[in-house]
Amino acid sequence: MVKKQIIMEKSLELFAENGFEATSIQQITERCGISKGAFYLHFKSKDELIDSLIDDFMTKFVAKIERSVSEGQPKEELLYNYLNVSFSEFGQQANFAKVFLKEQIHAFNEELLNKMQGYITILNKILLSIVQRQFDQLHPSMYLDIVFATSGLMKSHAELFLIEHYKVDLHVLCSSIVEKVGIIAEHAKIQAIAPEYLSSVNIKTSYSKEQLMELLESIQQETEINSIIWESLQMLNENLQEPKLSGALIQGLLKNIKVESRCVWVAYLYQSYLENEK
Amino acid sequence: MVKKQIIMEKSLELFAENGFEATSIQQITERCGISKGAFYLHFKSKDELIDSLIDDFMTKFVAKIERSVSEGQPKEELLYNYLNVSFSEFGQQANFAKVFLKEQIHAFNEELLNKMQGYITILNKILLSIVQRQFDQLHPSMYLDIVFATSGLMKSHAELFLIEHYKVDLHVLCSSIVEKVGIIAEHAKIQAIAPEYLSSVNIKTSYSKEQLMELLESIQQETEINSIIWESLQMLNENLQEPKLSGALIQGLLKNIKVESRCVWVAYLYQSYLENEK
DNA sequence: TATACTAATGACTAATCGGTCAGTTGTCAA
DNA sequence: TTGACAACTGACCGATTAGTCATTAGTATA
């Protein structure tokens, strides 16, 4: 399936250059040096292409972030790692970042929008967990303010080198943001964002039991899944139908499947489903 | 010209809903309850419509900002005023903000892109002048870091109520950002953005002598311009052809024309032209 | 060499796009 | 009532779009 990869790369180039709506299948096939028919051998429609692009990048991205801020890491370095992975990934996949992270998302249909919003919510949740761990002396009412301050600082700097092509030393950039966030966390008193905000976002992006089961099964059907992950998925699926596993067992199974980057996303959905249930 | 106003309002609605590329003239005329031909009586093309929308909003916006942070204001309130005007204007013109400030600018042609970039540069310059005045004990090497930190904080909060429709008390929001920026200005040491960045942006957005003269003349031809502004424009124009006025005189003339909101933008261009010349 | 099968092609369709223009309507003054 | 004129209409145009499908090219097996 080399050709599929080529289509994805070249189309991402074109989307970054001209935007999603303004890029035609014709243009994509021309740049790939293939015929129009060949495109439709790999993708059912233009929407399926963009769907694949989002999943392909975001599952890997979330998995890398997740790994860099996992439990083993020293807590002082969590935010730095998050920023470092984010920016270096943006740099390597500048085209994706240009198209999707700049949220020129108007052009998408509702389904894609929800999908993208889901990933962004996950990233915000990871960021929230970082803030909670790294700034543990902070009053919880300020958590969300710090989360949004961080993503704001990230955004303005990301634009500088995505659009203006302004080059900065990666280490200096991350250190400077860590410093600024740290300073805000230490001194800021005025709270702008109420914690209720988070729950309203959670509800909006949650999946139903049936959607979740379908998702678990679709991953099981992939060929390269190993047996431990397969069994874990199976048990998680059964537990949805008939809840009988304890919280600790579920957490263990979720850790099992998070090894596979394709599953990190599902693990989050599963977790937020359980949170919404109880 | 009531109908022209209706077209601009309704098209902005549609652009905010579906994006610029995805909105057809057909859709616009349908929502306005007019025929396709009637649209083309008021606008030469779709591009001219978007051009008008940008100019209409941005000249007023820049003028309002400019006024709220002008020399008379107490320096402790400058940033607060800037934020207050920005957010309340975003709130009132949420559709415009959705379409243009979210920088889904890919869809535009080069000309529109430059125009938009020009306005954004002006806003950044105003913000820079605010930072210089309000945080006057700050080391100049940190100016740009503070400017970008501010616009980053603005962005993440603007998204909250533009996309997520999360309502915040305007005063609390502005105070919280002022507080955070103030804290960063006081304590931050690591500089991420070098001052050279600003000059590179300046050059990119500057106008040629001829373009500037053309612009001055086009404003003179508008009917509602009063005589003082007309004469000031005339002398500024002549001074471009043959520089003979002193710096102080030019600054005075520029202050004259800034009374008219349509001219604030031109005054900035004139100023940055002179800066690039010497 | 003949057969079978997949990969790939590009002319084709129906729909939609921005934009045009010959013709209709409404509103005045004469 | 008439004629002049501006405001307005919508059928129409060429270009372009996403998506289809009968046909062909390429390759491996018998």
Coordinates of C-alpha atoms (C1' of nucleotides) in Angstrom, one line a residue:
Chain A
M1 CA 0.0 0.0 0.0
V2 CA 2.8 2.4 -0.8
K3 CA 0.5 4.3 -3.2
K4 CA -2.0 5.1 -0.5
Q5 CA 0.8 6.7 1.5
I6 CA 1.9 8.8 -1.5
I7 CA -1.7 10.0 -2.0
M8 CA -1.9 11.0 1.7
E9 CA 1.4 12.9 1.6
K10 CA 0.8 14.7 -1.6
S11 CA -2.7 15.7 -0.8
L12 CA -1.6 17.0 2.5
E13 CA 0.9 19.2 0.6
L14 CA -1.8 20.6 -1.6
F15 CA -4.2 21.1 1.3
A16 CA -1.5 23.1 3.1
E17 CA -0.9 25.2 0.0
N18 CA -4.4 25.9 -1.2
G19 CA -6.8 24.7 1.6
F20 CA -9.0 21.7 1.7
E21 CA -12.0 22.9 -0.2
A22 CA -9.9 24.5 -2.9
T23 CA -8.0 21.4 -3.7
S24 CA -9.5 19.0 -6.3
I25 CA -9.1 15.3 -6.7
Q26 CA -7.7 16.2 -10.2
Q27 CA -4.9 18.2 -8.6
I28 CA -4.1 15.4 -6.2
T29 CA -3.9 12.7 -8.8
E30 CA -1.8 14.9 -11.1
R31 CA 0.7 15.6 -8.3
C32 CA 0.8 11.9 -7.5
G33 CA 1.2 11.0 -11.2
I34 CA -1.8 8.6 -11.1
S35 CA -5.2 8.5 -12.7
K36 CA -8.4 9.6 -11.1
G37 CA -9.6 6.0 -11.0
A38 CA -6.6 5.0 -9.0
F39 CA -7.4 7.5 -6.3
Y40 CA -10.8 5.9 -5.8
L41 CA -9.2 2.4 -5.5
H42 CA -7.8 3.6 -2.2
F43 CA -10.4 6.1 -0.9
K44 CA -14.1 6.0 -1.2
S45 CA -14.4 9.8 -1.3
K46 CA -12.6 13.0 -0.6
D47 CA -14.0 12.9 2.9
E48 CA -12.6 9.5 3.6
L49 CA -9.2 10.8 2.6
I50 CA -9.3 13.7 5.1
D51 CA -10.7 11.2 7.7
S52 CA -7.6 9.0 7.2
L53 CA -5.3 12.0 7.4
I54 CA -6.7 13.1 10.7
D55 CA -6.6 9.6 12.2
D56 CA -3.2 8.8 10.9
F57 CA -1.6 11.9 12.3
M58 CA -3.6 12.4 15.5
T59 CA -3.4 8.8 16.8
K60 CA 0.4 8.9 16.4
F61 CA 0.6 12.4 17.8
V62 CA -1.5 11.6 20.9
A63 CA 0.5 8.4 21.5
K64 CA 3.8 10.2 21.3
I65 CA 2.6 13.0 23.7
E66 CA 1.2 10.4 26.0
R67 CA 4.5 8.5 26.1
S68 CA 6.5 11.6 26.8
V69 CA 4.5 12.6 29.8
S70 CA 3.7 9.1 31.2
E71 CA 4.1 8.2 34.8
G72 CA 7.8 7.5 34.7
Q73 CA 8.9 11.0 33.8
P74 CA 10.1 13.5 36.5
K75 CA 7.3 15.9 37.2
E76 CA 9.3 19.0 36.6
E77 CA 9.9 18.0 33.0
L78 CA 6.3 17.1 32.1
L79 CA 5.3 20.4 30.6
Y80 CA 8.6 20.8 28.8
N81 CA 8.3 17.3 27.3
Y82 CA 4.7 18.0 26.2
L83 CA 5.8 21.2 24.4
N84 CA 8.9 19.6 23.0
V85 CA 7.1 16.7 21.4
S86 CA 4.3 19.0 20.2
F87 CA 6.6 21.5 18.5
S88 CA 9.0 19.0 17.0
E89 CA 6.0 17.1 15.7
F90 CA 4.5 20.3 14.2
G91 CA 7.8 21.0 12.6
Q92 CA 8.1 17.6 11.0
Q93 CA 4.5 17.5 9.9
A94 CA 4.2 21.2 9.2
N95 CA 1.6 20.5 6.4
F96 CA -0.7 18.7 8.8
A97 CA -0.3 21.4 11.4
K98 CA -1.1 24.1 8.8
V99 CA -4.2 22.4 7.6
F100 CA -5.7 21.1 10.8
L101 CA -4.3 22.8 13.9
K102 CA -5.0 26.2 12.5
E103 CA -8.6 25.2 12.8
Q104 CA -9.7 26.4 9.5
I105 CA -12.2 23.7 10.2
H106 CA -15.2 25.5 8.8
A107 CA -14.8 23.5 5.6
F108 CA -15.4 20.2 7.3
N109 CA -18.6 18.3 7.8
E110 CA -20.0 17.7 11.2
E111 CA -18.6 14.2 11.6
L112 CA -15.0 15.3 10.9
L113 CA -15.5 18.3 13.1
N114 CA -16.5 16.1 16.0
K115 CA -13.6 13.8 15.4
M116 CA -11.1 16.6 15.4
Q117 CA -12.8 18.1 18.5
G118 CA -12.4 14.7 20.2
Y119 CA -8.7 14.7 19.6
I120 CA -8.3 18.3 20.8
T121 CA -10.2 17.4 23.9
I122 CA -7.9 14.5 24.6
L123 CA -4.9 16.8 24.2
N124 CA -6.5 19.3 26.6
K125 CA -7.1 16.5 29.1
I126 CA -3.5 15.4 28.9
L127 CA -2.4 19.0 29.4
L128 CA -4.7 19.3 32.4
S129 CA -3.2 16.2 33.9
I130 CA 0.3 17.7 33.4
V131 CA -0.7 20.9 35.1
Q132 CA -2.2 18.9 38.0
R133 CA 1.0 16.9 38.5
Q134 CA 3.6 19.5 37.8
F135 CA 2.0 22.4 39.6
D136 CA 0.7 20.3 42.5
Q137 CA 0.8 23.2 45.0
L138 CA -1.6 25.2 42.8
H139 CA -5.2 25.8 43.8
P140 CA -7.4 23.5 41.6
S141 CA -9.7 26.4 40.7
M142 CA -6.8 27.8 38.5
Y143 CA -6.1 24.5 36.6
L144 CA -8.1 25.4 33.6
D145 CA -6.8 28.9 33.4
I146 CA -3.3 27.5 33.3
V147 CA -4.3 24.9 30.7
F148 CA -5.7 27.6 28.4
A149 CA -2.8 30.0 29.0
T150 CA -0.4 27.2 27.9
S151 CA -2.3 26.4 24.8
G152 CA -2.6 30.1 24.0
L153 CA 1.2 30.6 24.3
M154 CA 1.7 27.5 22.2
K155 CA -0.6 28.9 19.5
S156 CA 1.0 32.2 19.1
H157 CA 4.4 30.6 18.8
A158 CA 3.3 27.9 16.5
E159 CA 2.0 30.5 14.1
L160 CA 5.3 32.3 14.1
F161 CA 7.1 29.3 12.6
L162 CA 4.2 27.7 10.7
I163 CA 3.1 30.8 8.8
E164 CA 5.9 33.4 9.1
H165 CA 8.6 30.6 8.9
Y166 CA 10.3 32.3 11.8
K167 CA 12.9 29.9 13.2
V168 CA 13.5 29.6 16.9
D169 CA 15.7 27.3 18.9
L170 CA 13.4 24.5 20.1
H171 CA 14.9 24.3 23.5
V172 CA 14.7 28.0 24.1
L173 CA 11.1 28.1 22.9
C174 CA 10.0 25.3 25.2
S175 CA 11.9 26.7 28.1
S176 CA 10.5 30.1 27.6
I177 CA 6.9 28.8 27.6
V178 CA 7.5 26.6 30.6
E179 CA 9.0 29.6 32.4
K180 CA 6.0 31.8 31.6
V181 CA 3.4 29.2 32.5
G182 CA 5.3 28.5 35.8
I183 CA 5.2 32.2 36.6
I184 CA 1.5 32.5 35.9
A185 CA 0.8 29.4 38.0
E186 CA 2.8 30.8 40.9
H187 CA 1.4 34.4 40.9
A188 CA -2.0 34.6 39.1
K189 CA -5.0 35.0 41.2
I190 CA -7.9 36.0 38.9
Q191 CA -9.7 33.0 37.6
A192 CA -11.3 33.4 34.2
I193 CA -12.5 29.9 33.4
A194 CA -14.8 28.0 35.7
P195 CA -14.2 24.2 36.2
E196 CA -17.8 23.6 35.0
Y197 CA -16.4 24.2 31.5
L198 CA -14.6 20.9 31.4
S199 CA -17.7 18.8 32.1
S200 CA -19.6 20.5 29.4
V201 CA -16.9 19.7 26.9
N202 CA -16.8 16.1 28.1
I203 CA -20.4 15.4 27.5
K204 CA -20.2 16.8 24.1
T205 CA -17.4 14.5 22.9
S206 CA -18.5 11.3 24.6
Y207 CA -19.4 8.2 22.6
S208 CA -22.4 5.9 23.2
K209 CA -21.9 2.4 24.4
E210 CA -22.7 1.0 20.9
Q211 CA -20.3 3.4 19.2
L212 CA -17.6 2.3 21.6
M213 CA -18.2 -1.4 21.1
E214 CA -18.1 -0.9 17.4
L215 CA -14.8 0.9 17.7
L216 CA -13.3 -1.8 19.8
E217 CA -14.4 -4.5 17.4
S218 CA -13.0 -2.7 14.4
I219 CA -9.6 -2.6 16.0
Q220 CA -9.7 -6.3 16.9
Q221 CA -10.3 -7.0 13.2
E222 CA -7.0 -5.4 12.2
T223 CA -4.4 -8.1 11.4
E224 CA -1.3 -6.8 13.2
I225 CA -2.9 -6.7 16.6
N226 CA -1.1 -9.0 19.1
S227 CA -3.0 -11.5 21.4
I228 CA -2.7 -9.6 24.7
I229 CA -4.2 -6.5 23.1
W230 CA -6.8 -8.5 21.3
E231 CA -7.9 -10.2 24.6
S232 CA -7.9 -6.9 26.4
L233 CA -10.1 -5.4 23.8
Q234 CA -12.4 -8.4 24.0
M235 CA -12.8 -8.1 27.8
L236 CA -13.3 -4.4 27.7
N237 CA -16.0 -4.9 25.1
E238 CA -17.7 -7.6 27.2
N239 CA -17.5 -5.3 30.2
L240 CA -19.4 -2.7 28.3
Q241 CA -22.3 -5.1 27.6
E242 CA -22.3 -6.4 31.2
P243 CA -20.2 -4.5 33.7
K244 CA -18.5 -6.9 36.1
L245 CA -14.8 -6.0 36.2
S246 CA -13.4 -3.9 39.0
G247 CA -12.0 -0.4 38.4
A248 CA -8.4 -1.7 38.9
L249 CA -8.9 -4.5 36.3
I250 CA -10.3 -2.0 33.8
Q251 CA -7.4 0.4 34.3
G252 CA -5.0 -2.5 33.7
L253 CA -6.6 -3.5 30.5
L254 CA -6.6 0.1 29.3
K255 CA -2.8 0.2 30.0
N256 CA -2.4 -3.0 28.0
I257 CA -4.0 -1.5 24.9
K258 CA -2.3 1.8 25.2
V259 CA 0.9 0.1 24.0
E260 CA -0.6 0.2 20.5
S261 CA -0.7 3.8 19.4
R262 CA -4.0 3.1 17.5
C263 CA -5.6 2.4 20.8
V264 CA -4.6 5.4 22.9
W265 CA -7.5 7.3 21.6
V266 CA -10.0 4.5 22.3
A267 CA -8.7 4.1 25.8
Y268 CA -9.5 7.8 26.5
L269 CA -12.9 7.4 25.1
Y270 CA -13.5 4.3 27.3
Q271 CA -12.3 6.2 30.3
S272 CA -14.5 9.2 29.7
Y273 CA -17.5 6.9 29.0
L274 CA -17.1 5.4 32.4
E275 CA -16.7 8.8 34.0
N276 CA -19.9 10.0 32.4
E277 CA -21.7 6.7 33.4
K278 CA -21.2 6.9 37.1
Chain B
M1 CA -27.4 51.5 -0.3
V2 CA -29.4 49.5 2.2
K3 CA -29.3 46.4 0.0
K4 CA -25.5 46.4 -0.1
Q5 CA -25.4 46.3 3.7
I6 CA -27.9 43.4 3.7
I7 CA -25.7 41.4 1.3
M8 CA -22.6 42.0 3.5
E9 CA -24.4 41.0 6.6
K10 CA -26.0 37.8 5.2
S11 CA -22.9 36.7 3.4
L12 CA -20.9 37.1 6.6
E13 CA -23.5 34.8 8.3
L14 CA -23.0 32.2 5.6
F15 CA -19.2 32.5 5.6
A16 CA -19.3 32.0 9.4
E17 CA -21.5 28.9 9.0
N18 CA -19.9 27.2 6.0
G19 CA -16.6 28.9 5.3
F20 CA -15.7 31.3 2.4
E21 CA -15.0 28.8 -0.3
A22 CA -18.0 26.6 0.5
T23 CA -20.5 29.5 0.3
S24 CA -21.9 30.2 -3.2
I25 CA -23.3 33.4 -4.6
Q26 CA -26.5 31.5 -5.1
Q27 CA -26.7 30.8 -1.4
I28 CA -26.1 34.4 -0.6
T29 CA -28.7 35.8 -3.0
E30 CA -31.2 33.2 -1.7
R31 CA -30.7 34.3 1.9
C32 CA -31.0 38.0 0.9
G33 CA -34.1 37.3 -1.1
I34 CA -32.6 38.9 -4.2
S35 CA -31.6 37.6 -7.7
K36 CA -28.1 36.8 -8.8
G37 CA -28.0 39.8 -11.0
A38 CA -28.8 42.1 -8.1
F39 CA -25.7 40.9 -6.3
Y40 CA -23.5 41.9 -9.2
L41 CA -25.0 45.3 -9.2
H42 CA -23.3 45.9 -5.9
F43 CA -20.1 43.8 -6.2
K44 CA -18.0 43.1 -9.2
S45 CA -17.1 39.7 -7.9
K46 CA -17.0 37.4 -4.9
D47 CA -13.5 38.7 -4.1
E48 CA -14.7 42.3 -4.1
L49 CA -17.3 41.3 -1.5
I50 CA -14.8 39.8 0.8
D51 CA -12.5 42.7 0.2
S52 CA -15.3 45.1 1.3
L53 CA -16.1 43.0 4.4
I54 CA -12.5 43.1 5.5
D55 CA -12.1 46.8 5.0
D56 CA -15.5 47.6 6.5
F57 CA -14.7 45.7 9.7
M58 CA -11.0 46.2 10.1
T59 CA -10.9 50.0 9.5
K60 CA -13.5 50.5 12.2
F61 CA -11.9 48.0 14.5
V62 CA -8.4 49.5 14.2
A63 CA -9.9 53.0 14.7
K64 CA -11.7 52.0 17.9
I65 CA -8.7 50.2 19.3
E66 CA -6.6 53.2 18.4
R67 CA -8.9 55.6 20.2
S68 CA -9.1 53.5 23.3
V69 CA -5.4 53.4 23.8
S70 CA -4.6 56.9 22.6
E71 CA -2.3 59.3 24.4
G72 CA -4.9 60.6 26.8
Q73 CA -5.5 57.3 28.5
P74 CA -3.8 56.4 31.9
K75 CA -1.0 54.0 31.1
E76 CA -2.1 51.4 33.6
E77 CA -5.3 50.9 31.7
L78 CA -3.9 50.7 28.2
L79 CA -3.8 46.9 27.9
Y80 CA -7.1 46.5 29.7
N81 CA -8.7 48.9 27.2
Y82 CA -7.2 47.1 24.2
L83 CA -8.5 43.8 25.4
N84 CA -11.9 45.2 26.4
V85 CA -12.5 46.8 23.0
S86 CA -11.2 43.7 21.2
F87 CA -13.4 41.2 23.0
S88 CA -16.5 43.3 23.0
E89 CA -16.1 44.0 19.2
F90 CA -15.5 40.2 18.6
G91 CA -18.7 39.6 20.6
Q92 CA -20.8 42.0 18.6
Q93 CA -19.3 41.0 15.2
A94 CA -18.9 37.3 16.1
N95 CA -19.4 36.3 12.5
F96 CA -16.5 38.4 11.2
A97 CA -14.3 37.1 14.0
K98 CA -15.2 33.5 13.1
V99 CA -14.3 33.9 9.5
F100 CA -11.3 36.1 9.5
L101 CA -9.6 36.1 12.9
K102 CA -9.5 32.4 13.0
E103 CA -7.1 32.8 10.1
Q104 CA -8.7 30.2 7.9
I105 CA -7.0 32.4 5.3
H106 CA -5.9 29.6 3.0
A107 CA -8.9 30.2 0.9
F108 CA -7.9 33.8 0.0
N109 CA -5.9 35.0 -2.9
E110 CA -2.6 36.7 -2.4
E111 CA -4.0 40.2 -2.5
L112 CA -6.5 39.6 0.3
L113 CA -3.9 37.8 2.3
N114 CA -1.6 40.8 2.2
K115 CA -4.4 43.1 3.1
M116 CA -5.4 41.0 6.1
Q117 CA -1.7 40.6 7.1
G118 CA -1.4 44.4 7.0
Y119 CA -4.2 44.9 9.4
I120 CA -2.9 42.2 11.8
T121 CA 0.6 43.9 11.6
I122 CA -1.0 47.2 12.6
L123 CA -2.8 45.5 15.6
N124 CA 0.5 44.0 16.6
K125 CA 2.2 47.4 16.4
I126 CA -0.5 49.0 18.5
L127 CA -0.1 46.2 21.0
L128 CA 3.7 46.7 21.0
S129 CA 3.3 50.4 21.7
I130 CA 1.0 49.5 24.6
V131 CA 3.5 47.1 26.0
Q132 CA 6.2 49.8 25.7
R133 CA 4.1 52.4 27.5
Q134 CA 2.4 50.3 30.2
F135 CA 5.5 48.1 31.1
D136 CA 8.0 50.9 30.8
Q137 CA 10.4 49.4 33.3
L138 CA 10.6 46.2 31.2
H139 CA 13.8 45.4 29.3
P140 CA 13.2 46.1 25.6
S141 CA 14.5 42.7 24.5
M142 CA 11.3 41.2 26.1
Y143 CA 8.8 43.4 24.3
L144 CA 8.0 41.0 21.5
D145 CA 7.7 38.1 23.9
I146 CA 5.1 40.0 25.9
V147 CA 3.2 41.0 22.7
F148 CA 3.0 37.4 21.5
A149 CA 2.1 36.2 25.0
T150 CA -0.8 38.6 25.0
S151 CA -2.1 37.7 21.6
G152 CA -1.8 34.0 22.5
L153 CA -3.8 34.5 25.7
M154 CA -6.3 36.4 23.7
K155 CA -6.6 33.7 21.1
S156 CA -7.3 30.8 23.5
H157 CA -10.0 32.8 25.2
A158 CA -11.5 34.1 22.0
E159 CA -11.9 30.5 20.9
L160 CA -13.7 29.6 24.0
F161 CA -16.6 32.0 23.4
L162 CA -16.5 32.1 19.6
I163 CA -16.5 28.3 19.0
E164 CA -17.5 26.8 22.3
H165 CA -19.9 29.6 23.1
Y166 CA -18.6 29.7 26.6
K167 CA -19.7 32.9 28.2
V168 CA -17.4 34.8 30.6
D169 CA -17.8 38.1 32.3
L170 CA -16.0 40.6 30.1
H171 CA -14.4 42.5 33.0
V172 CA -13.1 39.3 34.7
L173 CA -11.7 38.0 31.4
C174 CA -9.8 41.2 30.6
S175 CA -8.6 41.6 34.2
S176 CA -7.3 38.1 34.2
I177 CA -5.3 38.5 31.0
V178 CA -3.9 41.9 32.2
E179 CA -2.9 40.2 35.4
K180 CA -1.2 37.3 33.6
V181 CA 0.6 39.5 31.1
G182 CA 1.7 41.8 34.0
I183 CA 3.1 38.9 35.9
I184 CA 5.0 37.6 32.9
A185 CA 6.4 41.0 32.2
E186 CA 7.6 41.3 35.8
H187 CA 9.2 37.9 36.2
A188 CA 10.0 36.3 32.8
K189 CA 13.7 36.2 31.8
I190 CA 13.9 33.8 28.9
Q191 CA 13.5 35.6 25.6
A192 CA 12.1 33.5 22.7
I193 CA 11.5 36.1 20.0
A194 CA 14.3 38.3 18.8
P195 CA 13.6 42.0 17.9
E196 CA 14.7 41.3 14.4
Y197 CA 11.5 39.6 13.8
L198 CA 9.6 42.8 13.8
S199 CA 11.6 44.4 11.0
S200 CA 11.2 41.4 8.8
V201 CA 7.4 41.7 9.1
N202 CA 7.6 45.4 8.5
I203 CA 9.3 45.1 5.2
K204 CA 6.9 42.5 4.0
T205 CA 3.8 44.6 4.5
S206 CA 5.1 47.9 3.3
Y207 CA 3.6 49.8 0.3
S208 CA 5.4 51.4 -2.5
K209 CA 5.4 55.2 -3.0
E210 CA 3.0 54.8 -5.9
Q211 CA 0.6 52.6 -4.1
L212 CA 0.6 55.0 -1.2
M213 CA -0.1 58.0 -3.4
E214 CA -2.9 56.1 -5.1
L215 CA -4.4 55.3 -1.7
L216 CA -4.3 58.9 -0.6
E217 CA -5.9 60.1 -3.7
S218 CA -8.7 57.5 -3.5
I219 CA -9.6 58.8 -0.1
Q220 CA -9.6 62.4 -1.2
Q221 CA -12.2 61.6 -3.8
E222 CA -14.7 60.4 -1.2
T223 CA -17.4 62.9 -0.8
E224 CA -17.8 63.1 2.9
I225 CA -14.2 64.1 3.6
N226 CA -13.8 67.5 5.3
S227 CA -11.4 70.2 4.2
I228 CA -8.8 69.9 6.9
I229 CA -8.4 66.2 6.2
W230 CA -8.5 66.8 2.4
E231 CA -5.7 69.4 2.6
S232 CA -3.6 67.1 5.0
L233 CA -4.0 64.3 2.5
Q234 CA -2.9 66.6 -0.3
M235 CA 0.2 67.8 1.5
L236 CA 1.2 64.2 2.6
N237 CA 0.8 63.2 -1.0
E238 CA 3.0 66.0 -2.3
N239 CA 5.6 65.2 0.3
L240 CA 5.9 61.7 -1.0
Q241 CA 6.7 63.1 -4.5
E242 CA 9.1 65.6 -3.2
P243 CA 10.0 65.3 0.5
K244 CA 10.3 68.8 2.0
L245 CA 8.2 68.7 5.2
S246 CA 9.9 68.2 8.6
G247 CA 9.2 65.2 10.8
A248 CA 7.0 67.2 13.2
L249 CA 4.9 68.6 10.4
I250 CA 4.3 65.2 9.0
Q251 CA 3.3 63.8 12.4
G252 CA 0.9 66.6 12.7
L253 CA -0.7 66.0 9.4
L254 CA -1.0 62.3 10.2
K255 CA -2.8 63.2 13.5
N256 CA -5.2 65.3 11.4
I257 CA -6.2 62.5 9.2
K258 CA -6.5 59.9 11.9
V259 CA -9.7 61.6 13.0
E260 CA -11.3 59.9 10.1
S261 CA -11.5 56.1 10.9
R262 CA -11.0 55.4 7.2
C263 CA -7.6 57.1 7.4
V264 CA -6.1 55.4 10.5
W265 CA -4.9 52.5 8.3
V266 CA -3.3 54.8 5.8
A267 CA -1.5 56.8 8.5
Y268 CA 0.1 53.7 9.6
L269 CA 1.2 52.7 6.2
Y270 CA 2.6 56.2 5.7
Q271 CA 4.5 56.0 8.9
S272 CA 6.0 52.6 8.1
Y273 CA 6.9 53.8 4.6
L274 CA 8.9 56.6 6.1
E275 CA 10.6 54.3 8.6
N276 CA 11.7 51.9 5.8
E277 CA 12.9 54.8 3.7
K278 CA 15.4 56.2 6.1
Chain C
dT1 C1' 1.4 -19.2 -25.8
dA2 C1' -3.1 -18.9 -23.6
dT3 C1' -5.6 -17.8 -19.5
dA4 C1' -6.9 -15.4 -15.5
dC5 C1' -6.9 -11.8 -12.6
dT6 C1' -5.6 -7.4 -10.6
dA7 C1' -4.1 -2.6 -11.2
dA8 C1' -4.8 1.3 -13.5
dT9 C1' -6.8 4.4 -16.9
dG10 C1' -9.4 8.5 -18.6
dA11 C1' -13.6 9.7 -21.1
dC12 C1' -17.8 10.4 -19.2
dT13 C1' -21.9 12.2 -16.2
dA14 C1' -24.7 15.1 -13.4
dA15 C1' -24.3 18.8 -10.5
dT16 C1' -22.6 23.2 -9.2
dC17 C1' -19.7 27.1 -9.7
dG18 C1' -18.9 32.3 -10.7
dG19 C1' -20.3 35.4 -13.8
dT20 C1' -23.2 37.6 -18.0
dC21 C1' -26.9 39.8 -20.3
dA22 C1' -31.3 40.3 -22.8
dG23 C1' -35.3 41.3 -21.1
dT24 C1' -39.0 42.7 -17.4
dT25 C1' -40.6 45.7 -13.7
dG26 C1' -41.4 49.9 -11.1
dT27 C1' -41.0 54.8 -10.7
dC28 C1' -40.5 58.9 -11.9
dA29 C1' -41.2 63.7 -14.8
dA30 C1' -43.3 65.5 -18.7
Chain D
dT1 C1' -50.6 58.4 -20.9
dT2 C1' -46.2 58.3 -22.4
dG3 C1' -41.3 57.7 -22.4
dA4 C1' -36.9 57.5 -20.0
dC5 C1' -34.2 55.3 -16.9
dA6 C1' -32.6 52.7 -13.1
dA7 C1' -33.4 48.5 -10.4
dC8 C1' -33.9 44.0 -10.9
dT9 C1' -34.6 39.3 -12.8
dG10 C1' -33.3 34.5 -13.9
dA11 C1' -32.2 31.7 -18.0
dC12 C1' -28.0 30.8 -19.7
dC13 C1' -22.7 30.1 -20.4
dG14 C1' -18.3 28.0 -20.1
dA15 C1' -15.5 26.0 -16.6
dT16 C1' -14.9 22.9 -13.0
dT17 C1' -16.3 19.7 -9.6
dA18 C1' -16.7 14.7 -7.3
dG19 C1' -17.4 10.5 -8.6
dT20 C1' -18.3 6.2 -12.2
dC21 C1' -17.2 2.5 -15.2
dA22 C1' -16.2 0.2 -19.6
dT23 C1' -11.8 -0.6 -21.2
dT24 C1' -6.8 -1.6 -21.2
dA25 C1' -2.1 -2.8 -19.4
dG26 C1' 0.7 -5.6 -16.8
dT27 C1' 1.8 -9.8 -14.7
dA28 C1' 1.8 -14.3 -12.8
dT29 C1' 0.3 -19.2 -13.6
dA30 C1' -0.7 -23.2 -16.4

